[in-house]
Short mmCIF file of C-alpha atoms in Angstrom, two decimals:
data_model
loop_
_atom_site.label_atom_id
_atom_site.label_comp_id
_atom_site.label_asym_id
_atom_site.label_seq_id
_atom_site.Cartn_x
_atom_site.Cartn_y
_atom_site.Cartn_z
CA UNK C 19 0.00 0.00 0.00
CA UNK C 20 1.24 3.48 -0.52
CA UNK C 21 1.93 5.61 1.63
CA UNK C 22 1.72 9.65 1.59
CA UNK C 23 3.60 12.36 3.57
CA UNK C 24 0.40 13.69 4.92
CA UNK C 25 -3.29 12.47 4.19
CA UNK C 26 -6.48 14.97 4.92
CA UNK C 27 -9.65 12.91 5.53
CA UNK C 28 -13.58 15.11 5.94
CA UNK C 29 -16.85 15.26 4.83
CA UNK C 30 -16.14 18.15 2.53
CA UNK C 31 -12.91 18.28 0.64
CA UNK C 32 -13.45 21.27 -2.51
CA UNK C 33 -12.35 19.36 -5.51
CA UNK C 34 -12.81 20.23 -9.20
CA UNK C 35 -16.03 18.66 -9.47
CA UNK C 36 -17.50 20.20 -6.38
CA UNK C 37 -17.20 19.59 -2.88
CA UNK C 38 -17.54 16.07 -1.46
CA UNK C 39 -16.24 13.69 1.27
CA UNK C 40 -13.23 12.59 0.64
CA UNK C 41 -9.18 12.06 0.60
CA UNK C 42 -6.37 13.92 -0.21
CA UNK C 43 -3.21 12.10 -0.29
CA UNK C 44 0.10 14.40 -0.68
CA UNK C 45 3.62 13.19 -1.50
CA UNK C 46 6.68 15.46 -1.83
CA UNK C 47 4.95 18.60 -1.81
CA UNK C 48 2.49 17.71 -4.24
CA UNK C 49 -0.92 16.63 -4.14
CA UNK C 50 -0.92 13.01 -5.38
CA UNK C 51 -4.21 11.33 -4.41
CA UNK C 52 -7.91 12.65 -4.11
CA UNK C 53 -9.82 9.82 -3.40
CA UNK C 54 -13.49 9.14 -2.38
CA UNK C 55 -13.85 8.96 1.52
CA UNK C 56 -13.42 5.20 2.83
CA UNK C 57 -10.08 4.76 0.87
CA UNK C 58 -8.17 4.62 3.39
CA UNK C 59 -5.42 6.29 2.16
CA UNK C 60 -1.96 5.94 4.68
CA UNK C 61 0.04 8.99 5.53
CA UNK C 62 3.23 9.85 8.09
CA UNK C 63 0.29 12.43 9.20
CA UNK C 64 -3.05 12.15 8.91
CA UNK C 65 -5.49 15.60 9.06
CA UNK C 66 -9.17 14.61 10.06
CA UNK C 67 -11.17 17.56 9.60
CA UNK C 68 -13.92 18.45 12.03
CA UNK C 69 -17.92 17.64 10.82
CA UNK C 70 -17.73 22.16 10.16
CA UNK C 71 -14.46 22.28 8.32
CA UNK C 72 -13.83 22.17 4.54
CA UNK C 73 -11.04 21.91 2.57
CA UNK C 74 -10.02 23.88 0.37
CA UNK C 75 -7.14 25.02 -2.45
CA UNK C 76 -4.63 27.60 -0.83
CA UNK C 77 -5.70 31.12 -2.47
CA UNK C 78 -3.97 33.18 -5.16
CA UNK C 79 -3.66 36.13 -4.88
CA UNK C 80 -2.28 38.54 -7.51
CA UNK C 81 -2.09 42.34 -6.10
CA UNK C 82 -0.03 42.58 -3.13
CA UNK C 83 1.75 45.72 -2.40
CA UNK C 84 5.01 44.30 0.19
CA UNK C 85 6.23 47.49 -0.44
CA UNK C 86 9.75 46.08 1.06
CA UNK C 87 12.62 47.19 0.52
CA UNK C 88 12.49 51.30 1.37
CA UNK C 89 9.19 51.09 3.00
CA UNK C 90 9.11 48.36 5.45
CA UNK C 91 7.50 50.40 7.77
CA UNK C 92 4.56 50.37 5.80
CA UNK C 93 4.36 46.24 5.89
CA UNK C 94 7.30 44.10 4.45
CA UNK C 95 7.47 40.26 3.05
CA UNK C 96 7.90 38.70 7.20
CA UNK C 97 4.50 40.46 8.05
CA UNK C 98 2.69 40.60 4.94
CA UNK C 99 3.22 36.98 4.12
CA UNK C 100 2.12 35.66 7.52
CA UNK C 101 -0.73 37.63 7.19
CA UNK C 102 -1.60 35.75 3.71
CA UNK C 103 -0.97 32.36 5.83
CA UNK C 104 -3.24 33.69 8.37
CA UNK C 105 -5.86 34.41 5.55
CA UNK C 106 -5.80 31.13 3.87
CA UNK C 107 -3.39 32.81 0.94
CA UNK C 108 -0.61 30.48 0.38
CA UNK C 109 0.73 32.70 -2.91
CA UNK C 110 1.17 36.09 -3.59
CA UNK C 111 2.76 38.95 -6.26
CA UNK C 112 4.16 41.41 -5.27
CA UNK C 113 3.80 44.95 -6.80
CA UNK C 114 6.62 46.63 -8.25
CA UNK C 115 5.79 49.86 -6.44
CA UNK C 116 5.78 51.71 -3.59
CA UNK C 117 9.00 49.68 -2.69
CA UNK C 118 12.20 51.76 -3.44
CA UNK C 119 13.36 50.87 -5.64
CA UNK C 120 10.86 50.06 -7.54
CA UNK C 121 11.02 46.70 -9.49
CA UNK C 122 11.51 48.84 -12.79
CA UNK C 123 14.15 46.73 -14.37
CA UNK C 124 16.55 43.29 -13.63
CA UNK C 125 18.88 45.06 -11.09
CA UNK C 126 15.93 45.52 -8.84
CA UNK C 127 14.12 42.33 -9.13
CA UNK C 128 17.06 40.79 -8.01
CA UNK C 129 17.03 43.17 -4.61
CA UNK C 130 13.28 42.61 -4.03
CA UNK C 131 14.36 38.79 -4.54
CA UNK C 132 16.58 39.03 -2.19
CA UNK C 133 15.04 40.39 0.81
CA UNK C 134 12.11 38.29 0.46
CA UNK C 135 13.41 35.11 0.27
CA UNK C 136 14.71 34.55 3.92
CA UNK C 137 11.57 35.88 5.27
CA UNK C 138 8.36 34.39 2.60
CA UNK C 139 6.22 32.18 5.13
CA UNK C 140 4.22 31.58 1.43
CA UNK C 141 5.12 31.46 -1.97
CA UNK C 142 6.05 35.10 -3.54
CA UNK C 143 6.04 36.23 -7.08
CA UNK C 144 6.76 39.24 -8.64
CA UNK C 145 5.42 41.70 -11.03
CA UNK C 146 7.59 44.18 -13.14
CA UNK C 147 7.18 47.77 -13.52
CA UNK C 148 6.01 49.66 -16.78
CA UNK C 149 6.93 53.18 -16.33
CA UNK C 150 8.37 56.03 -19.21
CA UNK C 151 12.70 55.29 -20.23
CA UNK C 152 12.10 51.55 -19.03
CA UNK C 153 10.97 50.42 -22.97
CA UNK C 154 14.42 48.45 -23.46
CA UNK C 155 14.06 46.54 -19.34
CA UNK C 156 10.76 45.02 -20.40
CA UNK C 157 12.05 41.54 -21.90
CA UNK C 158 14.86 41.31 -19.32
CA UNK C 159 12.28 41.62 -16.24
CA UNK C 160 10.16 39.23 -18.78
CA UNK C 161 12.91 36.57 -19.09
CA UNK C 162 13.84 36.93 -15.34
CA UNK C 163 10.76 35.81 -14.37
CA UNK C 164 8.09 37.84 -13.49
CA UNK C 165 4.42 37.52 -13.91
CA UNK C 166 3.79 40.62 -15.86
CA UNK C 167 4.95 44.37 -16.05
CA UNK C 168 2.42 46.96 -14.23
CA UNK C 169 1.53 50.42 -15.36
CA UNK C 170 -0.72 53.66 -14.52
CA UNK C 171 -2.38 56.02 -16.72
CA UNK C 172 -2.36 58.71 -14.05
CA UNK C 173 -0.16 59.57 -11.20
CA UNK C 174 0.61 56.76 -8.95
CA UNK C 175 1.12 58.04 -5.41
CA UNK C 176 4.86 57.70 -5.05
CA UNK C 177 7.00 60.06 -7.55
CA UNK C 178 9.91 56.61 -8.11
CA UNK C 179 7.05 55.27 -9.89
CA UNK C 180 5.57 57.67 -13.13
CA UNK C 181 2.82 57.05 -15.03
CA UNK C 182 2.44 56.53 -19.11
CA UNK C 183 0.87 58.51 -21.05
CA UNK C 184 -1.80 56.50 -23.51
CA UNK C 185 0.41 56.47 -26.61
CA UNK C 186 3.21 55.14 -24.33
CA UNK C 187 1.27 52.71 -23.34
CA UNK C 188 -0.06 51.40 -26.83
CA UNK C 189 4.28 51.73 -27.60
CA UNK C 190 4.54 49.31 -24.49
CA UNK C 191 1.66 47.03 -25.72
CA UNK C 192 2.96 46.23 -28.41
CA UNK C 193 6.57 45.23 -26.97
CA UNK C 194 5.17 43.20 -24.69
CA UNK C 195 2.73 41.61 -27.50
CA UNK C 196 6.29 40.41 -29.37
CA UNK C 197 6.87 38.01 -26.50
CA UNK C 198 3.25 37.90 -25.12
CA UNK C 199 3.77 39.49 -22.32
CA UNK C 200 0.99 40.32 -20.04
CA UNK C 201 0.58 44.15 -18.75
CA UNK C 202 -1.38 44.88 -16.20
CA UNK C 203 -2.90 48.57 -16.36
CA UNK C 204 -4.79 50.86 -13.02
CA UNK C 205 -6.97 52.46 -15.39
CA UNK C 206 -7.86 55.67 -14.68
CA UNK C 207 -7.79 58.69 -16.86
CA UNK C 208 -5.46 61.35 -15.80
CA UNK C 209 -6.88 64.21 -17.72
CA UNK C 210 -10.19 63.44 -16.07
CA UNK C 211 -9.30 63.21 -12.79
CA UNK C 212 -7.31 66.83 -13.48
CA UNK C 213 -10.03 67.99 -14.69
CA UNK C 214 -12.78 66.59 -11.53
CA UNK C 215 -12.63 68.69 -8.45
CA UNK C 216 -9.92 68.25 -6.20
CA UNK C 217 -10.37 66.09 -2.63
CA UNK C 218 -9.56 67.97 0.39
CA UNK C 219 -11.54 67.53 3.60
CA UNK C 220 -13.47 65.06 5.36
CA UNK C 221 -16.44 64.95 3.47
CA UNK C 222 -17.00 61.27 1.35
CA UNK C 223 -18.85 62.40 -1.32
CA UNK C 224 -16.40 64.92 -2.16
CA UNK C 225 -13.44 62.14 -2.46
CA UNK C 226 -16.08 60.20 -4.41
CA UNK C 227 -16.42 63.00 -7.18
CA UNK C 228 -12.88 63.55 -6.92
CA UNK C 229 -12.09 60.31 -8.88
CA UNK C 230 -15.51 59.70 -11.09
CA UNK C 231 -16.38 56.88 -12.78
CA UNK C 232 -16.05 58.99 -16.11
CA UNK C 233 -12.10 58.75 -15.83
CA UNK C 234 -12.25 55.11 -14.99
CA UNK C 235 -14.51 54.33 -18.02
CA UNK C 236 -12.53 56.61 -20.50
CA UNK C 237 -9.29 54.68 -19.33
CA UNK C 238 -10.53 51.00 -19.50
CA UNK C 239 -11.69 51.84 -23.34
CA UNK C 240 -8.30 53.33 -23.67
CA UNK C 241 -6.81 49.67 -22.46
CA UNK C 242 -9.65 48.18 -24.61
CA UNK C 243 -8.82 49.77 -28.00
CA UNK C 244 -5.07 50.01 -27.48
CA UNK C 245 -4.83 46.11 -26.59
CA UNK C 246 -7.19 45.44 -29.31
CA UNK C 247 -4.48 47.22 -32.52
CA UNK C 248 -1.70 45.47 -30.93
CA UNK C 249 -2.71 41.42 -30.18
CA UNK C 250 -1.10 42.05 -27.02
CA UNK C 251 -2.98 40.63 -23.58
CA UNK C 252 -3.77 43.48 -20.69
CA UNK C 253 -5.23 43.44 -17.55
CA UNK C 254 -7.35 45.26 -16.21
CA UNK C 255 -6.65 45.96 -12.14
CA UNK C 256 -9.22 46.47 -9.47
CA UNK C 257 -12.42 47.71 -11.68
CA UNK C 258 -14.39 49.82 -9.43
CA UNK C 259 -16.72 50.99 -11.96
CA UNK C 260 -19.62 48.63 -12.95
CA UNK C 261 -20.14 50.88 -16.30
CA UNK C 262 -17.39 49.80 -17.22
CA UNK C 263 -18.64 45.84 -17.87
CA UNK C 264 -19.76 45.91 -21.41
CA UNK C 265 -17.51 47.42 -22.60
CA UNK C 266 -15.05 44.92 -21.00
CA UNK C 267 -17.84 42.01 -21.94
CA UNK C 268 -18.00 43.25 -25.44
CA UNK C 269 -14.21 43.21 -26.04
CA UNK C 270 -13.98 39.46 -24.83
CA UNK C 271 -16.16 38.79 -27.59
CA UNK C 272 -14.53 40.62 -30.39
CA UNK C 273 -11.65 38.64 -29.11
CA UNK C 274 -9.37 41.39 -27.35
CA UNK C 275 -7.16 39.45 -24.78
CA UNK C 276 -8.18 41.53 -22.07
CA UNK C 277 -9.24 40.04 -18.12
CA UNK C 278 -10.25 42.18 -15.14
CA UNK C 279 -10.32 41.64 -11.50
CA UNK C 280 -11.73 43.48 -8.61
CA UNK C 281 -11.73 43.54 -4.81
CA UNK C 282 -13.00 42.90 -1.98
CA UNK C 283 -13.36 46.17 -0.68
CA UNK C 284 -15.60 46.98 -4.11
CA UNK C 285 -17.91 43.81 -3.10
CA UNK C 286 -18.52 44.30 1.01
CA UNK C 287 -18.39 48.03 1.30
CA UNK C 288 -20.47 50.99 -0.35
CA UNK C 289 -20.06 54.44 -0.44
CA UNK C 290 -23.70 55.76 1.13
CA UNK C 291 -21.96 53.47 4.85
CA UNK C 292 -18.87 55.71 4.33
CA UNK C 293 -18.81 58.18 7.34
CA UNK C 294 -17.16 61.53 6.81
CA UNK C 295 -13.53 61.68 7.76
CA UNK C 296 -13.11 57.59 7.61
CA UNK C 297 -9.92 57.85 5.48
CA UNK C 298 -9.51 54.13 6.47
CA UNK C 299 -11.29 53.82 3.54
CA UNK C 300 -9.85 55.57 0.93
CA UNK C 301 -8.69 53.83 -2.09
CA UNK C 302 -7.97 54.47 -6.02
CA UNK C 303 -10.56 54.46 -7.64
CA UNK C 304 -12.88 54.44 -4.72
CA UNK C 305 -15.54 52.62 -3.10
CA UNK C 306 -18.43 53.68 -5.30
CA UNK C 307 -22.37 53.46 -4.37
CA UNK C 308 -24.70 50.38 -3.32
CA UNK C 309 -26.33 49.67 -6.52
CA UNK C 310 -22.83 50.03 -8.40
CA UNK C 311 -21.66 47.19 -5.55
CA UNK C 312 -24.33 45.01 -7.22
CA UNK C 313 -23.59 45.12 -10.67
CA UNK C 314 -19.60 44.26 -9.89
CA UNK C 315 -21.38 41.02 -8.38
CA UNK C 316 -23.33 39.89 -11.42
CA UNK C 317 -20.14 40.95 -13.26
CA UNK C 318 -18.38 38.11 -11.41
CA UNK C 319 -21.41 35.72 -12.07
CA UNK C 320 -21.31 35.99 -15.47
CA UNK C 321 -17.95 35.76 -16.54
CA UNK C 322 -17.03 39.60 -17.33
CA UNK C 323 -14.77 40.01 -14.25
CA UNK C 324 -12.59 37.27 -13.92
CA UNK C 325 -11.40 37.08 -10.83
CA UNK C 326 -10.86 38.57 -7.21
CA UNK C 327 -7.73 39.29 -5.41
CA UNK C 328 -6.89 41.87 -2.73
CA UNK C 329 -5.38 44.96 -3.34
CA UNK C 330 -3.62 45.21 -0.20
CA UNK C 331 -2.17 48.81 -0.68
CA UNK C 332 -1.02 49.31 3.97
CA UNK C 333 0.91 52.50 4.99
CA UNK C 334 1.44 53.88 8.78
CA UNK C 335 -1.28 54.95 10.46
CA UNK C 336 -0.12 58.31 10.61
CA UNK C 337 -0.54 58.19 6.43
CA UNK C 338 -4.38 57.32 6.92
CA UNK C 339 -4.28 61.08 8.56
CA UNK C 340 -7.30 59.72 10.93
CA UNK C 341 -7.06 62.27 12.94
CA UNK C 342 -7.99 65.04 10.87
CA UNK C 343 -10.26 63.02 8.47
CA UNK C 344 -9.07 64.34 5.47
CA UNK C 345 -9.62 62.42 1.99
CA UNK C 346 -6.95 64.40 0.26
CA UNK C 347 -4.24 64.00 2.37
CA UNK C 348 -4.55 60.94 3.20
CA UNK C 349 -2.67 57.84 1.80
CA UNK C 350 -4.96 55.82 -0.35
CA UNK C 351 -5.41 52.23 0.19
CA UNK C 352 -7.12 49.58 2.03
CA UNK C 353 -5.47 46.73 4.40
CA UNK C 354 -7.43 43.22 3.43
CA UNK C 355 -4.78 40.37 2.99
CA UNK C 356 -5.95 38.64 5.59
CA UNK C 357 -9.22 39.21 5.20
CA UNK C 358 -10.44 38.52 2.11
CA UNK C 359 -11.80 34.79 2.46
CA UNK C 360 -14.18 36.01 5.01
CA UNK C 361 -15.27 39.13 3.19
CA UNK C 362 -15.97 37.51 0.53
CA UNK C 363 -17.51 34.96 1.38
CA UNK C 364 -19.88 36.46 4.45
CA UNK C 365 -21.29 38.81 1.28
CA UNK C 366 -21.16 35.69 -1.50
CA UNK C 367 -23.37 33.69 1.15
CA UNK C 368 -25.92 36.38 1.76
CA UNK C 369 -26.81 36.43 -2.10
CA UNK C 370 -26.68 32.62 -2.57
CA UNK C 371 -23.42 31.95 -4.03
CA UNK C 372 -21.58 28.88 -3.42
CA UNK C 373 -18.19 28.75 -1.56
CA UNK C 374 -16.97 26.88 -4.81
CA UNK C 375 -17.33 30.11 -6.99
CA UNK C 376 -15.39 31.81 -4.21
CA UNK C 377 -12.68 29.46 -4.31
CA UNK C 378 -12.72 29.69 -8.26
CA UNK C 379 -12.71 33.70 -8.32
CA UNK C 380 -10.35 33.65 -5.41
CA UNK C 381 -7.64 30.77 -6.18
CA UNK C 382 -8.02 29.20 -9.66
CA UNK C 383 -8.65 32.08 -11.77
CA UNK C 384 -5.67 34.35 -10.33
CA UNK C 385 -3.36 30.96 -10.86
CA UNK C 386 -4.52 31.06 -14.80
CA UNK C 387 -4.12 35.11 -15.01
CA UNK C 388 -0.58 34.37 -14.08
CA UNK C 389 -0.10 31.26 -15.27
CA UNK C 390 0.41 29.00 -12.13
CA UNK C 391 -0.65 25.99 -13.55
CA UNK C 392 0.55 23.95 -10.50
CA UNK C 393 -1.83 26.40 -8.07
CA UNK C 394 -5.29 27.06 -7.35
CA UNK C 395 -6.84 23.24 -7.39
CA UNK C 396 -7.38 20.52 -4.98
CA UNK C 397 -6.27 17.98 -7.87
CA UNK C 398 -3.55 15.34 -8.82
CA UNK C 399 -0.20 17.04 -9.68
CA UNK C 400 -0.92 20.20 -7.70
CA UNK C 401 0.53 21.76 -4.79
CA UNK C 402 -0.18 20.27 -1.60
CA UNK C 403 -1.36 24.47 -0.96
CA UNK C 404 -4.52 23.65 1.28
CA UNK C 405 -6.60 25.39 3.67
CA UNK C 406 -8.86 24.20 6.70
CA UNK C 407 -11.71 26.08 6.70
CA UNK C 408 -14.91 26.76 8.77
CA UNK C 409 -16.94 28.56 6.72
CA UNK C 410 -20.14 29.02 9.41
CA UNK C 411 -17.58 30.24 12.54
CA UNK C 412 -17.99 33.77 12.59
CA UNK C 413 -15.75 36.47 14.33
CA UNK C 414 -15.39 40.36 14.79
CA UNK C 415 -12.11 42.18 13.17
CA UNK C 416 -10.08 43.58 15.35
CA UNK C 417 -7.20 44.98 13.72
CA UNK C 418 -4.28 44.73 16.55
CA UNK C 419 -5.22 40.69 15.96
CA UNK C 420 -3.97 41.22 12.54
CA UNK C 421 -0.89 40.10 11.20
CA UNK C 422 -0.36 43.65 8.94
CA UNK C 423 2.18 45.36 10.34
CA UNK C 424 -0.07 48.66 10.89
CA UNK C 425 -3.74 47.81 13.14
CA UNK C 426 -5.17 49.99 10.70
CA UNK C 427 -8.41 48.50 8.64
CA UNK C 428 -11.35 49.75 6.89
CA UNK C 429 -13.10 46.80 8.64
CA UNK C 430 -12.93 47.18 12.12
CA UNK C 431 -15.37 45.98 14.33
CA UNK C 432 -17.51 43.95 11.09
CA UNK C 433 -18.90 40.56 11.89
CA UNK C 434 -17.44 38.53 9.08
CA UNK C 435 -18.13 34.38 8.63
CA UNK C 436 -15.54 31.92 7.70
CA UNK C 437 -12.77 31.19 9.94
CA UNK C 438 -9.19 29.91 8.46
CA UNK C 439 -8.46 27.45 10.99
CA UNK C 440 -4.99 25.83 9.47
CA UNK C 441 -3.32 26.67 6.08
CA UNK C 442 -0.94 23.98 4.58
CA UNK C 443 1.85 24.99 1.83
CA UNK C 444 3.54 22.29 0.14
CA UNK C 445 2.51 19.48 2.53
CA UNK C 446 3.55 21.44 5.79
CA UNK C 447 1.67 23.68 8.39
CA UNK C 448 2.12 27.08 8.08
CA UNK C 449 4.51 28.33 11.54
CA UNK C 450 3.89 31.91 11.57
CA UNK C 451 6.16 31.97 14.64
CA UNK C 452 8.59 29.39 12.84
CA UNK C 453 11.24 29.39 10.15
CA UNK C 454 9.87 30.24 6.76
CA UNK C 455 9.12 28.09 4.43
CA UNK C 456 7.62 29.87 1.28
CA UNK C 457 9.40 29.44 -2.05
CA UNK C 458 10.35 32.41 -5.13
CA UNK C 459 8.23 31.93 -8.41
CA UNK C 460 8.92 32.45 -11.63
CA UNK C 461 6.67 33.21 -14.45
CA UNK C 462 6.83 29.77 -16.87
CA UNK C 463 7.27 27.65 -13.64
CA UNK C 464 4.20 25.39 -12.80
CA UNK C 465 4.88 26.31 -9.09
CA UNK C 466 7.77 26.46 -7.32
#
């Protein structure tokens, strides 16, 4: 009889074809077995899951911002990655900004490589950064490994990082689309936000029309059209905007290799709950009304968005400015790493959705964006990336129980469901107070 490194046993393991007793059996970091339950399956250690826990894939998710080195104060790969554990994310990418320097070209992938690999407790990627001079770096970050090269049509928030212009970035599509490259694009027009009045002050609504839906529609066309003349693939990050579907759906069918994501902060949060002065939830492009909230959910249902990953954008509280309240001072970007299972999944359950389209929108689907095709899937020939969770415990957030560096969140004090109760990566528990563990990925690997 064969036997595996470690075997998990329950009444609901989340396969491909649904979830279902069963057992997983997992061999040298890989997930070798999923059997129906009774198989008996032998393993150096055995996992029995309680009659309330599921099983499911470790998540994937794409839009981390480390922001390590030159801003560790602001989180860094130790805490930000236990935080992911913590969360039931067992991968992440990294953003190429607000770290200094930015990961703009080789030399600096190789730094940001370097101080995250002693201190990953998951497995890290990395995404390159598209930005006006850096034309000639974009195959050499490509062949190096990362997932992708990142731009912005409009000013980013840190002055190492400039934005392109729209011709720069068609000149930048179509490098990338001679070695299919992916880039990834936070669409939002800059003359239109110039042109919106400026935030300053406490008030919500004002922030809101600060950054109106107008500039994020005009800039995701922009994407649209420009990735349709050159073949290349873009994606579109964190759609706020839920005007902004069709045109998105009707590029997919014209065949323009263009995907979208958005967050959770865009699915659990709306801007009429917003009280004036709570700059914990600022964010670019903002949290925009109820009924828009809505449509971004049947965007996910029916295909248009393709997946959901976090955004995790932390600075020091001091940044958040909450003592004065003010939107335009204040640092925009909202803490959810660890949170994002439970978000999700506390609003996905209200409306009737299953925790399997969760785990697709949330694990699978950011695995294909990028490419992982070893990630994202309790199946044969995966990674042994699994999480134990209890998806009817419920508990309130209290940020100073968070593993972010700065107790700073939008969602303090919210009753959330779904508790992460163990996460596994490669076959072995997850030691947030232990050595780490997590691994350095590389765009064309199947994993690690």
């Amino acid at each position: 009889m064969t036997s595996y490194d470690l075997v998990v046993r329950g009444r609901r393991i989340m396969t491909t074809a649904g979830e279902r007793p069963g057992e997983v059996g997992v061999a040298d970091g890989r997930i070798a077995a999923v059997e129906p339950a009774g198989a008996a399956l032998a393993g150096t250690r055995v996992i029995e899951l309680a009659d309330d826990e599921v099983l499911l894939p470790g998540l994937v998710d794409t839009h981390v911002h480390v922001n390590e080195p030159g801003r560790t104060e602001w989180e860094g790969f130790a805490s930000a990655t236990r935080a992911a554990a913590a969360g039931g994310v067992t991968t992440l990418v990294d953003m190429p900004l607000n770290s200094v320097p930015p990961t703009v070209d080789v030399a600096a992938l190789e730094v940001k490589r370097a101080v995250a690999g002693p201190q990953a407790f998951v497995d890290v990627g990395f995404w390159g950064g598209a930005v006006p001079g850096n034309l000639g770096d974009l195959r050499g970050l490509h062949d190096e490994g990362v997932f992708g090269v990142k731009c912005f049509l409009l000013h980013s928030g840190v002055d190492e990082f400039p934005p392109l212009d729209v011709d720069g970035m068609e000149r930048y599509l179509a490098e990338l689309a001679g070695f299919d490259g992916l880039l990834i694009v936070h669409a939002e027009d800059a003359r239109a936000v110039d042109e919106a009045p400026a935030a300053h002050g406490p008030r919500y609504a004002a922030f809101l029309a600060s950054r109106p839906r107008g500039a994020e529609n005009l800039a995701i066309a922009q994407v649209i059209e420009r990735a349709r003349w050159t073949g290349a693939r873009a994606h579109v990050l964190h759609v706020s905007s839920s005007d902004a579907l069709p045109m998105l759906a009707g590029a997919r069918r014209d065949g323009v290799r263009i995907t979208a994501e958005t967050c959770p902060h865009y699915l659990t949060l709306f801007a009429e709950e917003i009280q004036d002065g709570a700059t914990t939830h600022k964010c670019c492009p903002p949290i925009r009304e109820a009924a828009n909230r809505e449509l971004l959910w049947a965007g996910l249902l029916d295909g248009t968005i393709d997946c959901i990953v976090s955004d995790h954008s932390p600075s020091t509280i001091d940044l958040k400015h909450l003592d004065t309240g003010d939107f335009g001072l204040a640092w925009g970007g909202v803490s959810s790493l660890q949170l994002g299972l439970p978000l999700v999944w506390t609003e996905a359950r209200r409306r009737g959705i299953g925790l399997d389209r969760v785990v697709r929108w949330m694990a699978a689907a950011p695995a294909e964006l990028v490419g992982l095709t070893g990630k994202g899937r309790i199946a044969p020939g995966y990674d042994a990336d699994l999480v134990v969770f209890a998806p009817d415990a419920a508990f309130v957030v209290d940020p100073h129980r968070l593993h972010h560096r700065n107790p700073v969140s939008a969602y303090a004090g919210r009753p959330l469901a779904g508790v992460v109760r163990r996460t596994v990566l490669a076959g072995h528990d997850v030691d947030p107070t232990g050595t780490p563990r997590g691994r350095l990925l590389r765009r064309g690997s199947r994993s690690g």
